[in-house]
Backbone as CSV, one residue per row, in Angstrom:
resi,resn,N_x,N_y,N_z,CA_x,CA_y,CA_z,C_x,C_y,C_z
1,MET,109.881,104.868,109.325,108.822,105.845,109.871,107.587,105.461,110.593
2,ASP,107.493,106.067,111.311,106.438,104.980,112.482,105.179,106.186,111.968
3,LEU,103.872,106.078,111.400,103.123,106.381,110.743,102.056,106.895,111.740
4,GLY,102.022,106.028,113.211,101.280,106.758,114.145,99.934,105.977,113.911
5,LEU,100.456,104.704,113.146,98.724,103.737,113.452,98.332,103.055,114.216
6,LYS,99.347,102.958,115.159,99.379,102.083,116.491,97.556,102.114,117.183
7,ASP,97.069,101.215,117.160,95.441,101.323,118.302,94.552,102.005,117.203
8,ARG,94.732,102.872,116.114,93.989,103.625,115.675,92.914,102.503,114.561
9,VAL,91.259,103.421,114.768,90.702,102.389,114.585,89.895,102.834,112.777
10,TYR,89.818,102.251,112.306,89.297,102.146,110.647,88.361,101.327,109.852
11,ILE,87.169,102.090,109.269,86.205,101.063,108.793,86.503,100.905,107.060
12,VAL,87.198,100.008,106.645,86.991,99.993,105.292,86.112,99.172,104.355
13,THR,85.370,99.694,103.735,84.473,99.360,102.608,85.291,98.946,101.969
14,GLY,84.243,97.451,100.808,85.006,96.616,100.345,86.178,96.020,100.567
15,GLY,86.308,96.148,102.298,87.543,95.400,102.215,88.177,94.072,102.018
16,THR,87.070,92.753,101.371,87.270,91.871,101.579,88.011,91.358,100.173
17,ARG,88.410,92.587,99.170,89.303,92.037,98.091,89.661,93.223,97.515
18,GLY,90.778,93.304,96.542,91.105,94.002,95.599,91.933,95.241,96.496
19,LEU,91.822,96.630,96.008,92.106,97.481,96.817,91.832,97.890,98.167
20,GLY,90.861,97.414,98.895,89.845,97.876,100.113,91.189,96.723,100.460
21,LEU,90.979,95.449,100.275,91.694,94.581,100.975,93.430,94.797,100.889
22,ALA,94.270,95.360,99.979,95.250,95.946,100.291,95.476,97.118,101.155
23,ALA,94.297,97.769,101.336,94.418,98.988,102.271,94.185,98.345,104.100
24,ALA,93.279,97.459,103.555,92.999,97.314,105.110,94.543,96.074,105.612
25,ARG,95.445,95.535,104.887,96.033,94.887,105.045,97.456,95.658,105.272
26,ALA,97.169,96.690,104.550,98.793,97.681,105.400,98.208,98.865,106.151
27,LEU,97.129,98.913,106.862,96.527,99.763,107.875,97.237,98.845,109.150
28,VAL,96.492,97.304,109.106,96.615,96.228,109.953,98.254,95.819,110.246
29,ALA,99.537,96.364,109.524,100.433,95.582,109.187,100.997,96.791,110.442
30,ASP,100.768,97.814,110.127,101.179,99.239,111.055,100.564,99.628,112.274
31,GLY,99.177,98.322,112.694,99.332,98.441,114.128,98.194,98.514,113.986
32,ALA,97.067,99.266,113.286,95.654,99.708,113.281,94.741,98.584,113.153
33,LYS,93.613,99.618,113.820,92.219,97.811,113.749,91.699,98.729,112.423
34,VAL,90.663,97.149,112.281,90.015,97.633,110.967,88.659,96.713,111.149
35,VAL,87.893,97.577,110.642,86.620,97.128,110.338,86.319,97.060,109.283
36,VAL,86.123,95.597,108.236,86.392,95.359,107.221,84.899,95.094,106.358
37,SER,84.283,95.407,105.128,82.940,95.059,104.728,82.727,94.671,103.545
38,GLY,82.057,92.940,103.418,82.251,92.638,102.446,80.552,92.480,101.729
39,ARG,80.333,91.802,100.641,78.618,91.418,100.455,77.713,90.263,100.963
40,ASN,79.288,89.356,101.471,78.441,87.923,101.920,79.376,87.531,102.968
41,GLU,78.624,86.213,103.764,79.114,85.794,104.995,80.172,85.720,104.530
42,LYS,80.664,84.711,103.484,82.237,84.081,103.073,82.893,84.789,103.259
43,SER,83.433,86.044,102.506,84.203,87.022,101.837,84.767,87.485,103.490
44,ALA,83.667,87.962,103.973,83.856,88.797,104.996,84.506,88.255,106.658
45,ALA,84.221,86.998,106.863,85.084,85.664,107.277,86.480,85.792,107.197
46,ASP,86.440,85.413,105.734,87.762,84.959,105.099,88.736,85.944,105.232
47,ALA,88.028,87.391,105.133,88.724,88.389,104.839,89.418,88.949,106.232
48,GLU,88.576,89.066,107.529,88.468,88.604,108.711,89.752,88.062,109.430
49,ALA,89.413,86.909,109.090,91.032,85.413,109.169,92.079,85.913,108.667
50,ARG,92.097,86.188,107.247,93.452,86.716,106.534,93.918,88.061,107.143
51,LEU,93.609,88.482,107.748,94.326,89.781,107.968,94.272,90.000,109.766
52,GLY,93.946,88.610,110.014,94.863,89.016,111.714,93.374,88.130,113.253
53,GLY,92.225,88.321,112.229,91.454,88.291,113.438,90.423,88.987,114.469
54,PRO,90.012,88.118,115.411,89.227,88.960,116.302,90.388,89.398,117.294
55,GLY,90.434,91.175,117.531,91.410,91.714,118.387,91.935,92.793,116.965
56,HIS,91.794,92.645,116.323,92.558,93.219,114.912,91.403,93.601,113.967
57,VAL,90.881,92.856,113.376,90.229,92.888,112.468,88.598,92.250,112.774
58,VAL,87.302,92.865,112.357,85.971,92.647,111.872,85.444,92.717,110.849
59,GLY,84.722,91.114,110.587,84.504,91.538,109.321,82.831,91.605,108.975
60,VAL,82.225,92.305,108.526,80.842,92.632,108.612,80.107,92.446,106.815
61,VAL,79.032,91.827,106.957,78.436,91.681,105.680,77.573,93.131,105.951
62,ALA,77.975,94.041,104.438,77.112,95.179,103.797,77.233,95.802,102.968
63,ASP,76.813,96.143,102.218,76.686,96.711,100.969,76.100,98.182,101.186
64,ASN,76.898,99.121,100.233,77.228,100.408,100.449,76.267,100.798,100.068
65,ALA,75.398,100.256,98.991,73.630,100.644,98.893,72.755,100.957,99.487
66,ASP,72.987,100.598,101.029,71.720,100.239,101.808,72.041,101.326,102.566
67,ALA,70.313,101.299,103.152,70.440,102.888,104.175,71.503,103.036,105.271
68,ASP,71.477,101.688,105.954,71.493,100.683,107.243,73.141,100.430,107.430
69,THR,73.661,100.844,106.466,75.206,100.428,106.299,75.844,101.396,106.843
70,PRO,75.731,102.821,107.291,76.548,103.522,108.004,76.543,102.720,109.460
71,ASP,75.439,103.375,109.881,75.018,102.280,111.435,75.639,101.287,111.823
72,ARG,75.702,100.349,110.808,76.205,99.010,110.745,77.555,98.985,111.271
73,LEU,78.269,99.929,110.491,79.719,99.510,110.519,80.522,100.584,111.305
74,ILE,79.836,101.930,111.930,79.973,102.387,113.135,79.464,101.769,114.410
75,ASP,79.043,101.134,114.389,78.435,100.374,115.949,79.915,99.161,115.932
76,ALA,79.754,98.644,114.577,80.733,97.644,114.569,82.238,98.070,115.296
77,ALA,82.438,99.131,114.658,83.840,99.628,115.481,83.799,99.571,116.451
78,ARG,82.641,100.585,117.295,82.874,101.243,118.139,82.385,99.328,119.017
79,ASN,81.723,98.901,119.264,82.012,97.592,119.990,82.924,96.635,119.767
80,ALA,83.462,96.843,119.130,84.936,95.960,118.730,85.916,96.546,119.714
81,PHE,86.187,98.028,119.143,87.436,98.490,119.147,87.318,99.732,120.366
82,GLN,85.861,100.126,120.566,85.738,101.409,121.114,85.889,102.811,120.605
83,ARG,86.110,102.753,119.439,86.937,104.110,119.154,86.563,103.982,117.422
84,LEU,86.715,105.030,116.806,86.974,105.550,115.436,87.581,106.424,115.166
85,ASP,88.894,106.514,114.136,89.193,107.520,113.439,89.109,107.935,111.891
86,GLY,88.526,106.619,111.233,88.590,107.221,110.294,88.465,105.894,109.096
87,VAL,87.537,106.234,107.832,87.110,105.504,107.087,87.493,105.641,105.706
88,LEU,87.656,104.393,104.609,88.296,104.048,103.420,86.885,103.865,103.162
89,ILE,86.610,104.519,101.886,85.338,104.081,101.235,85.310,103.535,99.614
90,SER,85.487,102.539,99.268,85.691,101.861,98.280,84.767,100.730,97.975
91,VAL,84.112,101.040,96.828,83.469,100.090,96.216,83.589,99.456,94.726
92,GLY,83.418,98.147,94.874,83.500,97.621,92.904,83.221,98.436,92.081
93,GLY,83.743,98.356,91.220,83.068,99.587,90.091,81.872,99.215,89.180
94,PRO,81.409,100.320,88.559,80.500,99.777,88.085,80.156,99.161,86.713
95,PRO,78.779,99.066,86.576,79.406,97.905,85.201,79.698,98.543,84.197
96,ALA,80.675,97.888,83.419,81.528,98.257,82.569,80.263,98.084,81.131
97,GLY,80.629,99.294,80.530,79.746,99.740,79.114,79.715,101.317,78.602
98,THR,79.820,101.142,77.419,79.027,102.670,77.106,77.660,103.179,76.779
99,SER,77.625,104.239,77.070,76.779,104.745,77.530,75.184,104.301,76.439
100,ASP,75.684,103.862,75.537,73.777,103.437,74.351,73.359,101.966,74.884
101,VAL,74.308,101.466,75.496,73.672,99.842,76.206,73.521,100.208,78.048
102,MET,73.716,100.984,78.543,73.618,101.058,79.935,72.147,102.077,80.223
103,GLY,71.645,100.960,80.609,70.171,100.841,80.773,69.570,101.853,82.210
104,ASP,68.474,102.361,82.557,68.125,103.204,83.788,68.447,102.506,85.015
105,ASP,68.223,101.141,84.828,68.216,100.062,86.028,70.128,100.042,86.569
106,GLN,70.741,100.023,85.609,71.966,99.974,85.995,72.673,101.549,86.128
107,TRP,71.938,102.762,85.758,72.301,103.894,86.463,71.875,103.893,87.291
108,ASN,70.772,103.536,88.130,69.620,103.716,89.188,71.030,102.869,90.497
109,ALA,71.337,101.677,89.949,71.930,101.196,90.893,73.234,101.460,91.209
110,SER,74.043,101.835,90.291,75.720,102.582,90.436,75.188,103.755,91.440
111,PHE,74.134,104.400,91.158,74.173,105.710,91.846,73.890,105.451,93.436
112,GLU,73.017,104.829,93.824,72.939,104.058,94.989,73.806,103.244,95.908
113,SER,75.185,102.414,94.675,76.360,102.058,95.607,76.920,102.806,95.689
114,VAL,77.908,103.176,94.441,78.776,104.457,94.032,78.961,105.596,94.535
115,PHE,77.858,106.372,94.333,77.919,107.619,94.562,77.032,108.225,96.207
116,LEU,75.600,107.398,95.511,74.508,108.106,97.659,75.867,107.374,98.240
117,GLY,75.671,106.000,98.000,76.295,105.249,99.093,77.280,105.611,100.037
118,ALA,78.211,106.114,99.181,79.406,106.687,99.826,79.153,108.046,100.328
119,VAL,78.045,108.805,99.899,77.745,110.234,100.760,77.527,109.507,101.368
120,ARG,76.723,109.330,101.615,76.012,108.881,103.460,76.820,107.699,104.246
121,LEU,77.612,107.260,104.000,78.349,106.933,104.700,79.415,107.882,105.667
122,SER,80.311,108.622,104.127,81.218,109.850,104.733,80.285,110.930,105.944
123,ARG,79.081,111.149,105.622,78.321,111.786,106.509,78.260,111.244,108.003
124,ALA,77.704,110.330,107.995,77.877,109.513,109.083,79.050,109.362,109.783
125,VAL,79.988,109.029,109.321,81.451,108.553,109.747,81.761,110.350,110.091
126,ALA,81.410,110.985,109.628,81.956,112.775,109.917,81.141,113.203,111.401
127,ALA,80.315,112.654,111.526,79.820,112.376,113.017,79.877,112.472,113.857
128,GLU,80.813,110.930,114.080,81.167,110.332,114.723,82.652,111.000,115.228
129,LEU,83.929,111.469,114.068,85.001,112.018,114.426,85.305,112.514,115.124
130,ASP,86.584,112.662,115.800,87.133,113.660,116.370,87.960,114.245,115.634
131,GLU,88.916,115.494,116.201,89.602,116.252,115.435,90.837,114.839,115.235
132,GLY,91.523,114.888,114.410,92.454,114.189,113.503,91.692,113.302,113.139
133,GLY,90.447,112.902,112.712,89.982,111.873,112.017,90.176,112.247,110.160
134,VAL,89.783,111.423,109.775,90.005,111.070,108.227,89.315,110.309,107.464
135,ILE,88.682,110.701,106.498,87.659,110.275,105.265,87.982,109.875,104.100
136,GLY,88.709,109.060,103.457,88.990,108.751,102.076,88.069,108.067,101.281
137,PHE,88.181,108.597,100.101,87.401,107.852,98.802,88.526,107.288,98.032
138,VAL,87.754,105.526,97.584,89.175,105.097,96.718,87.859,105.338,95.303
139,LEU,88.491,106.100,94.312,88.346,107.084,93.030,88.655,106.147,92.000
140,SER,89.224,107.267,91.047,89.749,106.408,89.803,90.529,107.729,88.952
141,THR,91.498,107.281,87.995,91.537,108.604,87.224,90.913,108.902,86.581
142,SER,89.542,108.375,86.205,88.474,108.505,85.066,87.684,109.905,86.000
143,VAL,88.746,110.818,86.824,88.265,111.695,87.665,88.723,112.870,87.099
144,TYR,89.845,112.692,85.769,90.600,113.578,85.218,90.251,112.895,83.523
145,GLU,89.917,112.127,83.421,90.214,111.907,82.489,89.404,111.138,81.773
146,PRO,88.312,110.537,81.117,87.080,109.704,80.699,87.995,108.341,80.202
147,ILE,87.621,107.076,80.683,88.120,105.831,80.411,87.194,104.781,79.437
148,HIS,87.523,104.639,78.473,86.574,104.504,77.165,85.983,102.849,77.936
149,GLY,84.551,102.994,77.485,83.857,101.988,77.984,83.428,101.750,79.254
150,LEU,83.897,102.806,80.209,83.640,103.127,81.456,82.164,103.940,81.985
151,ALA,81.571,104.313,80.858,80.767,105.649,81.237,80.310,105.897,82.491
152,ILE,79.558,104.857,82.910,79.299,105.137,84.232,80.074,105.830,85.249
153,SER,81.116,105.065,85.516,82.431,105.485,86.338,82.598,106.361,85.644
154,ASN,82.878,106.780,84.397,83.254,108.268,84.149,82.306,109.716,84.685
155,ALA,81.216,109.114,84.799,80.337,109.953,85.483,80.037,110.581,87.064
156,PHE,80.271,109.100,87.474,79.994,109.227,89.144,81.245,109.592,89.858
157,ARG,82.728,109.122,89.200,83.299,109.848,90.113,83.821,111.151,90.171
158,PRO,84.259,111.678,89.330,84.312,113.085,88.832,83.420,113.981,90.143
159,GLY,81.909,113.028,89.768,81.399,113.898,91.178,81.872,113.646,92.218
160,LEU,81.804,112.496,92.792,82.456,112.229,94.119,83.658,112.765,94.609
161,ALA,84.508,113.084,93.484,85.942,113.727,93.787,85.548,115.716,94.159
162,GLY,84.468,115.710,93.832,83.802,117.178,94.135,83.324,117.397,95.027
163,TYR,82.186,116.074,95.280,81.978,116.059,96.740,83.019,115.738,97.729
164,ALA,84.391,115.244,97.503,84.941,115.065,98.558,85.975,116.144,98.808
165,LYS,86.296,116.948,97.991,86.680,117.898,97.974,85.830,119.577,98.774
166,ASN,85.151,119.718,98.265,83.999,119.917,99.069,83.798,119.764,100.938
167,LEU,83.737,118.167,101.136,83.468,117.889,102.147,84.992,118.287,102.981
168,ALA,86.182,118.416,102.584,86.837,118.613,103.030,87.396,120.198,103.547
169,ASP,86.630,120.760,102.843,86.290,123.054,103.312,85.372,122.446,104.435
170,GLU,84.156,121.569,104.558,83.551,121.710,105.938,83.913,121.153,106.974
171,LEU,84.779,120.174,106.795,85.007,119.520,107.667,86.516,119.874,108.531
172,GLY,86.787,120.399,107.652,88.606,121.446,107.695,88.475,121.672,109.379
173,PRO,87.666,122.689,109.775,88.086,123.792,110.458,87.390,122.748,112.137
174,ARG,86.862,121.227,112.116,86.842,120.636,113.464,87.751,119.359,112.643
175,GLY,89.073,120.022,112.095,90.436,119.151,112.134,90.441,117.820,111.749
176,ILE,89.100,117.809,110.797,89.078,116.492,109.992,89.536,116.133,108.320
177,ARG,90.402,115.333,108.057,90.508,115.758,106.692,90.076,114.504,105.889
178,VAL,89.834,115.156,104.593,89.425,114.574,103.442,90.231,113.892,102.480
179,VAL,90.408,113.215,101.845,91.541,112.655,100.638,90.633,111.609,99.800
180,GLY,91.573,111.562,98.257,90.930,110.741,97.101,92.429,109.939,96.818
181,PHE,91.859,109.010,96.601,93.221,107.808,95.102,92.038,107.361,94.168
182,LEU,93.428,108.083,93.306,92.793,107.622,91.698,93.997,106.862,91.356
183,PRO,93.221,105.347,91.616,94.097,104.206,91.071,94.104,104.488,89.398
184,ALA,94.773,104.103,88.545,94.706,103.608,87.072,94.986,102.042,87.038
185,TYR,96.178,101.462,86.556,96.132,100.190,86.337,96.679,99.475,87.467
186,ILE,96.353,98.957,88.618,96.351,98.319,89.497,96.198,96.250,89.292
187,GLU,96.405,95.549,89.365,95.882,94.134,89.338,95.175,93.891,90.485
188,THR,94.298,94.370,89.994,92.943,93.347,90.621,91.953,92.882,89.714
189,ASP,90.843,92.287,90.053,89.635,91.481,90.127,89.194,92.532,88.665
190,ARG,88.787,94.079,89.152,88.160,94.756,88.117,89.024,94.830,87.021
191,VAL,90.151,95.028,87.081,91.037,95.502,85.912,91.150,94.329,84.777
192,ARG,91.133,93.367,85.358,91.087,92.076,84.551,89.789,92.094,83.569
193,GLU,88.738,92.188,84.907,87.376,92.049,84.136,87.264,93.001,82.975
194,VAL,87.656,94.723,82.915,87.866,95.402,82.034,88.629,94.920,80.974
195,ASN,89.643,93.751,81.284,90.858,93.849,80.062,89.881,92.657,79.140
196,ALA,89.427,91.954,80.037,88.631,90.442,79.477,87.517,91.379,78.120
197,LEU,86.954,92.419,78.740,86.016,92.704,77.354,86.422,93.219,76.349
198,THR,87.657,93.374,76.348,88.117,93.576,74.819,88.337,92.108,74.327
199,GLY,88.545,90.905,74.594,88.121,89.637,73.737,90.013,89.425,74.061
200,ASP,90.665,90.236,74.080,92.208,90.332,74.625,92.340,90.165,75.239
201,ALA,92.680,89.666,76.679,92.549,90.055,77.661,94.842,90.619,77.770
202,ASP,95.085,89.392,77.488,96.364,89.524,77.522,97.009,91.025,76.865
203,GLY,96.613,90.599,75.902,97.238,91.869,74.734,96.456,93.185,75.390
204,ALA,95.665,93.767,75.989,95.084,94.712,76.318,95.792,94.911,77.819
205,ARG,96.217,94.267,78.601,97.142,93.699,79.764,98.238,94.938,79.045
206,ALA,98.956,93.997,78.290,100.295,94.484,77.329,100.472,95.929,76.761
207,ARG,99.285,96.038,75.986,98.825,97.751,75.946,99.067,98.484,77.032
208,ALA,98.158,98.159,77.710,98.348,99.156,79.105,99.707,99.383,79.516
209,ALA,100.502,98.326,80.237,101.452,98.177,80.768,102.574,99.483,79.798
210,ALA,102.035,99.289,78.599,103.615,100.497,77.585,102.891,101.872,77.402
211,THR,101.498,101.928,77.991,101.457,103.231,78.005,101.559,104.050,79.863
212,VAL,102.295,103.042,80.441,102.110,103.795,81.953,104.092,104.139,82.012
213,PRO,104.311,105.096,82.396,106.043,105.511,82.240,106.360,104.347,83.254
214,LEU,106.145,103.684,83.861,107.427,103.158,84.997,106.831,101.779,83.715
215,ARG,105.940,101.578,83.065,106.141,100.567,81.979,105.239,98.835,82.954
216,ARG,104.884,99.223,83.806,104.602,98.106,84.443,102.866,98.040,85.096
217,ILE,102.258,97.310,85.829,101.240,97.317,86.339,101.532,97.029,87.490
218,GLY,100.699,98.251,88.047,100.653,98.584,89.753,100.557,97.007,90.185
219,ALA,101.048,96.886,91.706,100.304,95.697,92.755,99.540,96.528,93.581
220,PRO,98.882,95.753,93.845,97.688,96.046,95.222,98.405,96.558,96.150
221,GLU,99.989,95.792,96.704,100.388,96.260,98.132,100.620,97.949,97.549
222,GLU,100.721,98.119,96.625,101.408,99.760,96.122,100.877,100.962,96.158
223,PHE,99.348,100.104,96.069,98.297,101.025,96.378,98.143,100.971,98.038
224,GLY,98.111,99.587,98.507,97.586,99.918,100.263,98.581,100.644,101.061
225,ARG,99.688,100.847,100.436,101.162,101.361,101.113,100.555,103.228,101.013
226,THR,99.813,103.552,100.004,99.483,104.852,99.870,98.544,104.800,100.690
227,ALA,97.897,104.489,100.608,96.205,104.528,101.538,96.251,104.939,102.793
228,ALA,97.458,103.918,103.560,97.517,103.994,104.578,98.167,105.106,105.385
229,PHE,99.805,105.363,104.088,99.914,106.801,104.679,99.048,107.839,104.720
230,MET,98.402,107.577,103.677,97.626,109.134,103.332,96.619,109.262,104.428
231,LEU,96.136,108.085,104.940,95.279,107.706,106.090,95.799,108.225,108.041
232,SER,96.939,108.498,108.015,98.035,108.156,108.720,97.771,109.742,109.647
233,PRO,98.391,109.644,110.455,98.290,111.152,110.887,99.602,111.838,110.668
234,ALA,100.792,110.468,110.036,101.694,111.024,109.273,101.352,112.172,108.434
235,ALA,100.193,111.754,107.360,99.793,112.977,106.565,99.396,113.725,107.157
236,SER,99.226,114.234,108.296,98.418,115.376,109.649,97.960,116.823,108.390
237,TYR,98.709,116.874,107.752,98.438,118.337,106.583,98.067,117.976,105.333
238,LEU,97.488,117.418,105.114,97.166,116.808,103.680,95.191,116.359,103.806
239,THR,94.598,117.183,103.490,93.111,117.321,102.701,92.996,117.796,101.719
240,GLY,91.950,117.419,101.153,91.319,118.216,100.369,91.608,117.522,98.525
241,VAL,92.587,116.550,98.746,93.849,116.413,97.574,93.442,114.832,96.798
242,MET,93.740,115.004,95.731,93.149,113.347,94.938,94.579,113.035,94.563
243,VAL,95.041,111.916,94.844,96.444,110.897,94.944,96.169,110.120,93.986
244,SER,97.144,110.371,92.293,97.256,109.370,91.182,98.561,108.661,91.705
245,ILE,97.424,107.667,91.996,98.245,105.944,92.285,98.005,105.225,90.868
246,ASP,99.249,105.596,89.997,98.719,105.465,88.642,100.454,105.032,87.927
247,GLY,101.440,104.945,88.306,102.646,105.200,87.903,102.964,106.126,86.553
248,GLY,102.169,107.189,86.972,102.772,108.147,85.958,101.834,108.509,84.791
249,VAL,100.499,107.210,84.484,99.754,107.829,83.725,98.951,108.894,83.751
250,ARG,98.633,109.755,84.234,97.986,111.333,83.898,98.762,112.031,83.875
251,SER,98.868,112.760,82.216,99.611,113.360,81.773,99.782,114.775,82.082
252,GLY,98.789,115.320,82.928,98.686,116.854,82.982,99.498,117.028,84.796
253,PHE,99.419,118.046,85.223,100.187,118.138,86.129,99.435,118.223,87.703
């Protein structure tokens, strides 16, 4: 199936590792050009090289919490590829912990990077997109069901989902789509970190897999392929939706 991605240009934040990297890899594999951001020079350069290098990928050092990040990423796309067709906004998960141990500094820092940074970038990209453009948010199944021990994520992810749905309504008349992705147990550093907090990482992983109807943890490339499709012209009539990529974990319709 031709997804129509050839020579389209996307920004992928957090694109140097985990789910962002998996999405960037899938986009490039189908012919898209990608600007990926990471928090340091080494990660950005490594991702650029791994994904195909100049002409296909540009790595940029950027933090979603910084107010100048949207302009830097948009300029990178325009300068390298002379166009912009969409963005996938992915950030590392906020600190794990229950609400009684999360201090104001952790809440404020997470708000800046996870919530406000995503809102700021989506607004800036929306102003640049033409009809057929798309904005994607990497969220979590905590949008629907809180995850024990992730108080900050449980607070901000549902709020971003509401914002994404609102943005879909606002941008729809311009022909711009907005979609959300809700991964659960995908084999990433973040999931391994959360498992390790239990004191029995292997046991936590096995228990998690047992709750998945498919009885296994998902692979990053399974997320990446889904993201690439949803960001592509092949999904041109899908907007305002939250796509669960969870092996069937979510019990509701």
